[in-house]
């Protein structure tokens, strides 16, 4: 049985009257490398700050290793790196050892040199540099090194690729793998760069206006909602096809509806009242086959069994028809 590091239950966080997080249930397990994705304003940074106990919810809670309010010894296991480098107005060395001093830990010059080398900064050149002598990319690396030096059990990274150049990205990957393997760190990364993120994470959590959307089991339609003359909502696929759902809802000032992949049924011959689309990709897994489908300007995924795949023999660019459950 996997050990739960974080258990988030009925979490709500508001800034004034604006709700920025609404998460009914979320668990993160020991040793995972989890990616949190979503557009700007989706709540990624707020969630990380809540997990670091720098923000507190209006309702619900964030439990770390079973504690809603963890003792100091457990809070000190958690390291959060902000999206913008936050350094002390001191030398690189002082920035690196500050966290150790706070924790009452001794350090060696070897430890300091090791983490600098790990993030791609030559110790002899950078150890005595002051914060204002660093580029934004170098500051980002020092910020990461200052978290790695105290061997965090949980490492939270907010947009860690910000400010990094082409040389910095491989170093970041190495540092994440180092923390995961050497310290056994549970790592949670909020990032907009999904192509980079997919190379290193074991699981993705997608946020949309503060709500968790399962990117494997769900699709979220949010961009093309309109109201008809009766004021009712409908979704425009951009090719004359529209979708009406009983569970469409307003999220803040945005409109969205979560569609479970299990609600989507695919047909290989034309049907009445179905949605016309094309298969654009096919991915075979052990027990199932994922079909990526395009309807107008929207893309979605549906899952079929191996038996159906072998019987119907679907292919890329094949015309298909779909029915989506929960329709009016």
Tab-separated table of C-alpha atoms in Angstrom:
chain	number	residue	atom	x	y	z
A	1	UNK	CA	0.000	0.000	0.000
A	2	UNK	CA	1.346	3.402	-0.989
A	3	UNK	CA	2.117	5.861	1.785
A	4	UNK	CA	0.225	9.130	1.540
A	5	UNK	CA	2.418	12.215	1.984
A	6	UNK	CA	-0.285	14.803	1.299
A	7	UNK	CA	-4.018	14.377	1.731
A	8	UNK	CA	-6.095	17.365	0.666
A	9	UNK	CA	-9.739	17.275	1.653
A	10	UNK	CA	-12.556	19.727	0.786
A	11	UNK	CA	-10.046	22.540	0.292
A	12	UNK	CA	-11.352	25.993	-0.549
A	13	UNK	CA	-9.199	29.097	-0.799
A	14	UNK	CA	-10.519	32.579	-1.519
A	15	UNK	CA	-8.858	35.928	-2.100
A	16	UNK	CA	-11.519	38.420	-1.033
A	17	UNK	CA	-14.624	37.078	-2.816
A	18	UNK	CA	-12.745	35.281	-5.579
A	19	UNK	CA	-12.387	31.537	-5.155
A	20	UNK	CA	-8.969	30.373	-6.386
A	21	UNK	CA	-9.003	26.747	-5.177
A	22	UNK	CA	-11.820	24.228	-4.772
A	23	UNK	CA	-10.376	20.719	-4.386
A	24	UNK	CA	-12.619	18.032	-2.925
A	25	UNK	CA	-9.988	15.310	-2.667
A	26	UNK	CA	-6.362	14.908	-3.692
A	27	UNK	CA	-3.586	12.634	-2.476
A	28	UNK	CA	0.120	12.679	-3.254
A	29	UNK	CA	2.119	9.599	-2.398
A	30	UNK	CA	5.631	9.042	-1.125
A	31	UNK	CA	8.287	9.024	-3.824
A	32	UNK	CA	6.087	10.416	-6.585
A	33	UNK	CA	7.191	13.083	-9.044
A	34	UNK	CA	3.918	14.880	-9.707
A	35	UNK	CA	3.305	17.584	-12.278
A	36	UNK	CA	0.654	20.261	-11.752
A	37	UNK	CA	-0.467	21.861	-14.997
A	38	UNK	CA	-3.005	24.500	-15.943
A	39	UNK	CA	-3.272	27.924	-17.481
A	40	UNK	CA	-2.177	31.088	-15.724
A	41	UNK	CA	-4.588	31.780	-12.882
A	42	UNK	CA	-5.608	28.145	-12.471
A	43	UNK	CA	-4.338	28.013	-8.868
A	44	UNK	CA	-1.029	26.154	-9.292
A	45	UNK	CA	1.089	28.526	-7.215
A	46	UNK	CA	-1.573	28.896	-4.524
A	47	UNK	CA	-1.789	25.117	-4.178
A	48	UNK	CA	1.989	24.808	-3.743
A	49	UNK	CA	2.018	27.557	-1.119
A	50	UNK	CA	-0.784	25.769	0.736
A	51	UNK	CA	1.263	22.559	0.615
A	52	UNK	CA	4.208	24.475	2.091
A	53	UNK	CA	1.942	25.956	4.808
A	54	UNK	CA	2.573	29.494	3.605
A	55	UNK	CA	-1.137	29.844	2.752
A	56	UNK	CA	-4.033	28.520	4.795
A	57	UNK	CA	-7.419	27.538	3.341
A	58	UNK	CA	-10.740	29.171	4.115
A	59	UNK	CA	-12.269	25.712	4.350
A	60	UNK	CA	-10.953	22.154	4.436
A	61	UNK	CA	-7.341	21.277	4.978
A	62	UNK	CA	-3.985	20.062	3.737
A	63	UNK	CA	-2.638	17.160	5.779
A	64	UNK	CA	1.086	16.373	5.579
A	65	UNK	CA	1.965	12.901	6.821
A	66	UNK	CA	-1.301	12.816	8.737
A	67	UNK	CA	-1.019	16.290	10.318
A	68	UNK	CA	-3.271	19.193	9.320
A	69	UNK	CA	-0.886	21.423	11.270
A	70	UNK	CA	2.412	19.550	11.103
A	71	UNK	CA	5.000	20.036	13.849
A	72	UNK	CA	8.010	22.144	12.968
A	73	UNK	CA	10.235	19.113	12.395
A	74	UNK	CA	7.922	17.971	9.578
A	75	UNK	CA	7.463	21.444	8.081
A	76	UNK	CA	11.245	21.646	7.826
A	77	UNK	CA	11.204	18.595	5.558
A	78	UNK	CA	9.395	20.692	2.931
A	79	UNK	CA	11.251	22.964	0.515
A	80	UNK	CA	9.420	25.341	-1.825
A	81	UNK	CA	11.146	27.148	-4.674
A	82	UNK	CA	9.144	30.127	-5.927
A	83	UNK	CA	8.602	30.907	-9.608
A	84	UNK	CA	10.746	34.025	-9.311
A	85	UNK	CA	14.161	33.573	-7.660
A	86	UNK	CA	14.057	34.842	-4.087
A	87	UNK	CA	17.571	35.317	-2.710
A	88	UNK	CA	18.920	36.952	0.401
A	89	UNK	CA	20.856	40.146	-0.250
A	90	UNK	CA	24.036	38.307	0.525
A	91	UNK	CA	26.614	36.085	-1.137
A	92	UNK	CA	25.846	32.816	-2.879
A	93	UNK	CA	27.406	30.921	0.026
A	94	UNK	CA	25.240	32.729	2.589
A	95	UNK	CA	22.153	31.944	0.529
A	96	UNK	CA	23.056	28.276	0.441
A	97	UNK	CA	23.800	27.821	4.131
A	98	UNK	CA	20.941	29.965	5.462
A	99	UNK	CA	18.443	27.076	5.430
A	100	UNK	CA	20.919	24.860	7.273
A	101	UNK	CA	21.505	27.485	9.953
A	102	UNK	CA	17.758	27.875	10.503
A	103	UNK	CA	17.501	24.124	10.968
A	104	UNK	CA	20.474	24.084	13.338
A	105	UNK	CA	22.450	21.842	11.006
A	106	UNK	CA	26.179	21.882	10.496
A	107	UNK	CA	27.543	21.991	6.975
A	108	UNK	CA	30.762	21.321	5.137
A	109	UNK	CA	32.311	23.159	2.222
A	110	UNK	CA	31.980	19.912	0.295
A	111	UNK	CA	28.171	20.033	0.606
A	112	UNK	CA	28.106	23.617	-0.644
A	113	UNK	CA	30.338	22.815	-3.608
A	114	UNK	CA	28.329	19.681	-4.432
A	115	UNK	CA	24.989	21.453	-4.818
A	116	UNK	CA	26.548	24.264	-6.863
A	117	UNK	CA	28.085	21.735	-9.224
A	118	UNK	CA	24.779	19.907	-9.402
A	119	UNK	CA	22.973	22.985	-10.726
A	120	UNK	CA	25.807	23.794	-13.132
A	121	UNK	CA	27.592	26.619	-11.307
A	122	UNK	CA	31.343	26.310	-10.856
A	123	UNK	CA	31.946	26.679	-7.083
A	124	UNK	CA	35.242	28.589	-7.336
A	125	UNK	CA	33.582	31.241	-9.513
A	126	UNK	CA	30.247	31.589	-7.755
A	127	UNK	CA	30.694	30.791	-4.067
A	128	UNK	CA	31.558	34.377	-3.064
A	129	UNK	CA	29.486	36.252	-5.633
A	130	UNK	CA	26.781	38.551	-4.339
A	131	UNK	CA	23.149	38.237	-5.360
A	132	UNK	CA	23.243	41.362	-7.557
A	133	UNK	CA	26.110	39.905	-9.609
A	134	UNK	CA	23.971	37.008	-10.823
A	135	UNK	CA	21.878	36.765	-13.962
A	136	UNK	CA	18.240	35.690	-13.587
A	137	UNK	CA	19.142	32.181	-14.726
A	138	UNK	CA	22.038	31.969	-12.253
A	139	UNK	CA	19.769	33.246	-9.480
A	140	UNK	CA	17.278	30.504	-10.328
A	141	UNK	CA	20.021	27.880	-10.023
A	142	UNK	CA	21.228	29.260	-6.687
A	143	UNK	CA	17.639	29.217	-5.410
A	144	UNK	CA	17.339	25.553	-6.373
A	145	UNK	CA	20.721	24.686	-4.814
A	146	UNK	CA	19.656	26.405	-1.573
A	147	UNK	CA	16.703	23.998	-1.358
A	148	UNK	CA	18.659	20.893	-2.277
A	149	UNK	CA	21.390	21.440	0.311
A	150	UNK	CA	19.211	20.437	3.255
A	151	UNK	CA	18.046	17.141	1.643
A	152	UNK	CA	14.304	17.875	1.551
A	153	UNK	CA	11.911	14.977	1.939
A	154	UNK	CA	9.383	16.996	-0.072
A	155	UNK	CA	10.436	19.370	-2.835
A	156	UNK	CA	7.890	21.811	-4.291
A	157	UNK	CA	8.943	23.623	-7.469
A	158	UNK	CA	6.911	26.491	-8.903
A	159	UNK	CA	7.677	27.070	-12.610
A	160	UNK	CA	11.315	25.979	-12.176
A	161	UNK	CA	12.122	26.450	-15.878
A	162	UNK	CA	11.565	30.214	-15.639
A	163	UNK	CA	14.733	32.120	-16.526
A	164	UNK	CA	16.684	28.963	-17.424
A	165	UNK	CA	18.592	28.780	-20.694
A	166	UNK	CA	19.207	25.677	-22.842
A	167	UNK	CA	22.090	24.629	-20.570
A	168	UNK	CA	20.012	25.114	-17.445
A	169	UNK	CA	17.232	22.677	-18.376
A	170	UNK	CA	19.421	19.532	-18.439
A	171	UNK	CA	20.931	20.632	-15.111
A	172	UNK	CA	17.459	21.052	-13.656
A	173	UNK	CA	16.514	17.548	-14.807
A	174	UNK	CA	19.654	16.138	-13.187
A	175	UNK	CA	18.940	17.982	-9.927
A	176	UNK	CA	15.373	16.652	-9.780
A	177	UNK	CA	16.551	13.095	-10.401
A	178	UNK	CA	19.321	13.561	-7.811
A	179	UNK	CA	16.865	14.675	-5.119
A	180	UNK	CA	14.477	11.874	-5.983
A	181	UNK	CA	17.121	9.155	-5.911
A	182	UNK	CA	19.492	10.336	-3.170
A	183	UNK	CA	17.010	11.821	-0.690
A	184	UNK	CA	13.934	9.809	-1.672
A	185	UNK	CA	12.174	13.134	-2.148
A	186	UNK	CA	8.530	13.401	-3.078
A	187	UNK	CA	8.551	16.115	-5.747
A	188	UNK	CA	5.674	18.302	-6.922
A	189	UNK	CA	6.280	20.584	-9.895
A	190	UNK	CA	3.937	23.300	-11.142
A	191	UNK	CA	4.767	24.132	-14.748
A	192	UNK	CA	3.215	25.336	-17.976
A	193	UNK	CA	5.814	23.554	-20.128
A	194	UNK	CA	4.024	20.234	-20.529
A	195	UNK	CA	6.489	18.830	-23.070
A	196	UNK	CA	9.361	19.241	-20.584
A	197	UNK	CA	7.259	18.125	-17.636
A	198	UNK	CA	6.133	14.896	-19.310
A	199	UNK	CA	9.752	13.708	-19.477
A	200	UNK	CA	10.232	13.582	-15.711
A	201	UNK	CA	6.896	13.169	-13.913
A	202	UNK	CA	5.105	9.986	-12.928
A	203	UNK	CA	1.653	11.601	-12.726
A	204	UNK	CA	-0.068	14.779	-13.888
A	205	UNK	CA	-2.625	16.807	-11.944
A	206	UNK	CA	-4.441	19.347	-14.071
A	207	UNK	CA	-6.014	22.439	-12.526
A	208	UNK	CA	-8.705	24.490	-14.198
A	209	UNK	CA	-9.806	27.577	-12.268
A	210	UNK	CA	-8.911	25.931	-8.996
A	211	UNK	CA	-10.518	22.546	-9.654
A	212	UNK	CA	-8.683	19.277	-10.275
A	213	UNK	CA	-9.394	17.783	-13.682
A	214	UNK	CA	-8.129	14.264	-14.365
A	215	UNK	CA	-6.382	14.608	-17.768
A	216	UNK	CA	-6.736	10.879	-18.417
A	217	UNK	CA	-10.317	10.293	-17.281
A	218	UNK	CA	-11.787	13.703	-18.186
A	219	UNK	CA	-11.926	16.392	-20.827
A	220	UNK	CA	-12.674	19.983	-19.936
A	221	UNK	CA	-14.489	22.234	-22.404
A	222	UNK	CA	-14.041	25.882	-21.499
A	223	UNK	CA	-13.222	28.085	-24.466
A	224	UNK	CA	-16.268	28.278	-26.713
A	225	UNK	CA	-19.417	28.521	-24.599
A	226	UNK	CA	-22.248	30.775	-25.729
A	227	UNK	CA	-25.848	31.555	-24.736
A	228	UNK	CA	-28.797	31.142	-27.031
A	229	UNK	CA	-31.791	33.450	-27.229
A	230	UNK	CA	-33.302	31.720	-24.197
A	231	UNK	CA	-30.143	32.308	-22.175
A	232	UNK	CA	-29.195	28.628	-22.144
A	233	UNK	CA	-25.565	27.580	-22.544
A	234	UNK	CA	-24.214	25.667	-25.509
A	235	UNK	CA	-20.725	24.744	-26.654
A	236	UNK	CA	-19.693	25.513	-30.242
A	237	UNK	CA	-17.220	23.091	-31.825
A	238	UNK	CA	-16.643	25.652	-34.591
A	239	UNK	CA	-17.999	23.578	-37.454
A	240	UNK	CA	-21.727	23.982	-36.864
A	241	UNK	CA	-21.939	21.235	-34.239
A	242	UNK	CA	-22.990	22.265	-30.745
A	243	UNK	CA	-23.072	20.519	-27.383
A	244	UNK	CA	-25.534	20.996	-24.527
A	245	UNK	CA	-24.843	19.389	-21.143
A	246	UNK	CA	-26.891	19.285	-17.971
A	247	UNK	CA	-23.770	19.769	-15.853
A	248	UNK	CA	-22.391	22.826	-17.645
A	249	UNK	CA	-21.461	25.381	-15.012
A	250	UNK	CA	-20.015	28.812	-14.403
A	251	UNK	CA	-16.557	28.877	-12.865
A	252	UNK	CA	-15.885	32.405	-11.698
A	253	UNK	CA	-16.280	34.429	-14.872
A	254	UNK	CA	-15.452	31.433	-17.046
A	255	UNK	CA	-17.732	28.703	-18.304
A	256	UNK	CA	-16.746	25.071	-18.263
A	257	UNK	CA	-17.988	21.519	-18.270
A	258	UNK	CA	-16.082	18.409	-17.332
A	259	UNK	CA	-16.725	15.490	-19.656
A	260	UNK	CA	-15.795	12.053	-18.372
A	261	UNK	CA	-14.078	9.926	-21.004
A	262	UNK	CA	-16.392	7.095	-19.960
A	263	UNK	CA	-19.366	9.182	-21.154
A	264	UNK	CA	-18.104	9.161	-24.746
A	265	UNK	CA	-19.205	6.362	-27.062
A	266	UNK	CA	-17.641	5.989	-30.477
A	267	UNK	CA	-19.399	4.708	-33.639
A	268	UNK	CA	-17.704	3.796	-36.891
A	269	UNK	CA	-20.764	4.376	-39.087
A	270	UNK	CA	-22.971	7.450	-39.276
A	271	UNK	CA	-25.650	7.701	-36.584
A	272	UNK	CA	-28.481	10.122	-35.952
A	273	UNK	CA	-27.786	12.849	-33.393
A	274	UNK	CA	-24.101	11.985	-33.171
A	275	UNK	CA	-21.071	14.252	-33.438
A	276	UNK	CA	-18.930	13.891	-36.539
A	277	UNK	CA	-15.153	13.784	-36.079
A	278	UNK	CA	-11.889	12.183	-37.107
A	279	UNK	CA	-9.382	9.957	-35.353
A	280	UNK	CA	-6.072	11.832	-35.201
A	281	UNK	CA	-3.964	9.456	-33.062
A	282	UNK	CA	-4.109	5.943	-31.610
A	283	UNK	CA	-2.223	4.836	-28.476
A	284	UNK	CA	-2.219	1.173	-27.445
A	285	UNK	CA	-1.831	0.277	-23.788
A	286	UNK	CA	-1.822	-3.133	-22.145
A	287	UNK	CA	-5.583	-3.519	-21.657
A	288	UNK	CA	-7.076	-0.667	-23.669
A	289	UNK	CA	-6.639	1.635	-26.644
A	290	UNK	CA	-6.844	5.442	-26.456
A	291	UNK	CA	-8.276	7.187	-29.501
A	292	UNK	CA	-7.521	10.893	-29.885
A	293	UNK	CA	-10.415	12.465	-31.743
A	294	UNK	CA	-10.962	15.847	-33.348
A	295	UNK	CA	-14.425	17.425	-33.543
A	296	UNK	CA	-14.257	20.776	-35.286
A	297	UNK	CA	-11.683	22.820	-33.365
A	298	UNK	CA	-11.822	20.633	-30.245
A	299	UNK	CA	-9.699	17.594	-29.440
A	300	UNK	CA	-10.606	14.874	-26.974
A	301	UNK	CA	-9.784	11.307	-26.044
A	302	UNK	CA	-11.919	8.221	-25.722
A	303	UNK	CA	-11.018	4.719	-24.610
A	304	UNK	CA	-11.971	1.446	-26.277
A	305	UNK	CA	-11.177	-2.127	-25.316
A	306	UNK	CA	-8.564	-4.249	-27.047
A	307	UNK	CA	-11.394	-6.464	-28.280
A	308	UNK	CA	-13.186	-3.535	-29.926
A	309	UNK	CA	-9.922	-2.345	-31.444
A	310	UNK	CA	-9.215	-5.743	-33.002
A	311	UNK	CA	-12.792	-6.054	-34.259
A	312	UNK	CA	-13.273	-2.554	-35.703
A	313	UNK	CA	-9.645	-1.880	-36.735
A	314	UNK	CA	-9.848	1.935	-36.420
A	315	UNK	CA	-7.161	3.968	-38.163
A	316	UNK	CA	-5.789	7.510	-38.102
A	317	UNK	CA	-7.867	10.032	-40.120
A	318	UNK	CA	-10.864	7.699	-40.109
A	319	UNK	CA	-14.265	9.435	-39.967
A	320	UNK	CA	-16.200	8.509	-36.818
A	321	UNK	CA	-19.306	9.582	-34.898
A	322	UNK	CA	-19.599	10.073	-31.161
A	323	UNK	CA	-22.306	10.276	-28.566
A	324	UNK	CA	-21.578	12.102	-25.326
A	325	UNK	CA	-23.483	11.118	-22.200
A	326	UNK	CA	-25.237	13.542	-19.842
A	327	UNK	CA	-26.666	15.502	-22.779
A	328	UNK	CA	-29.972	17.297	-22.588
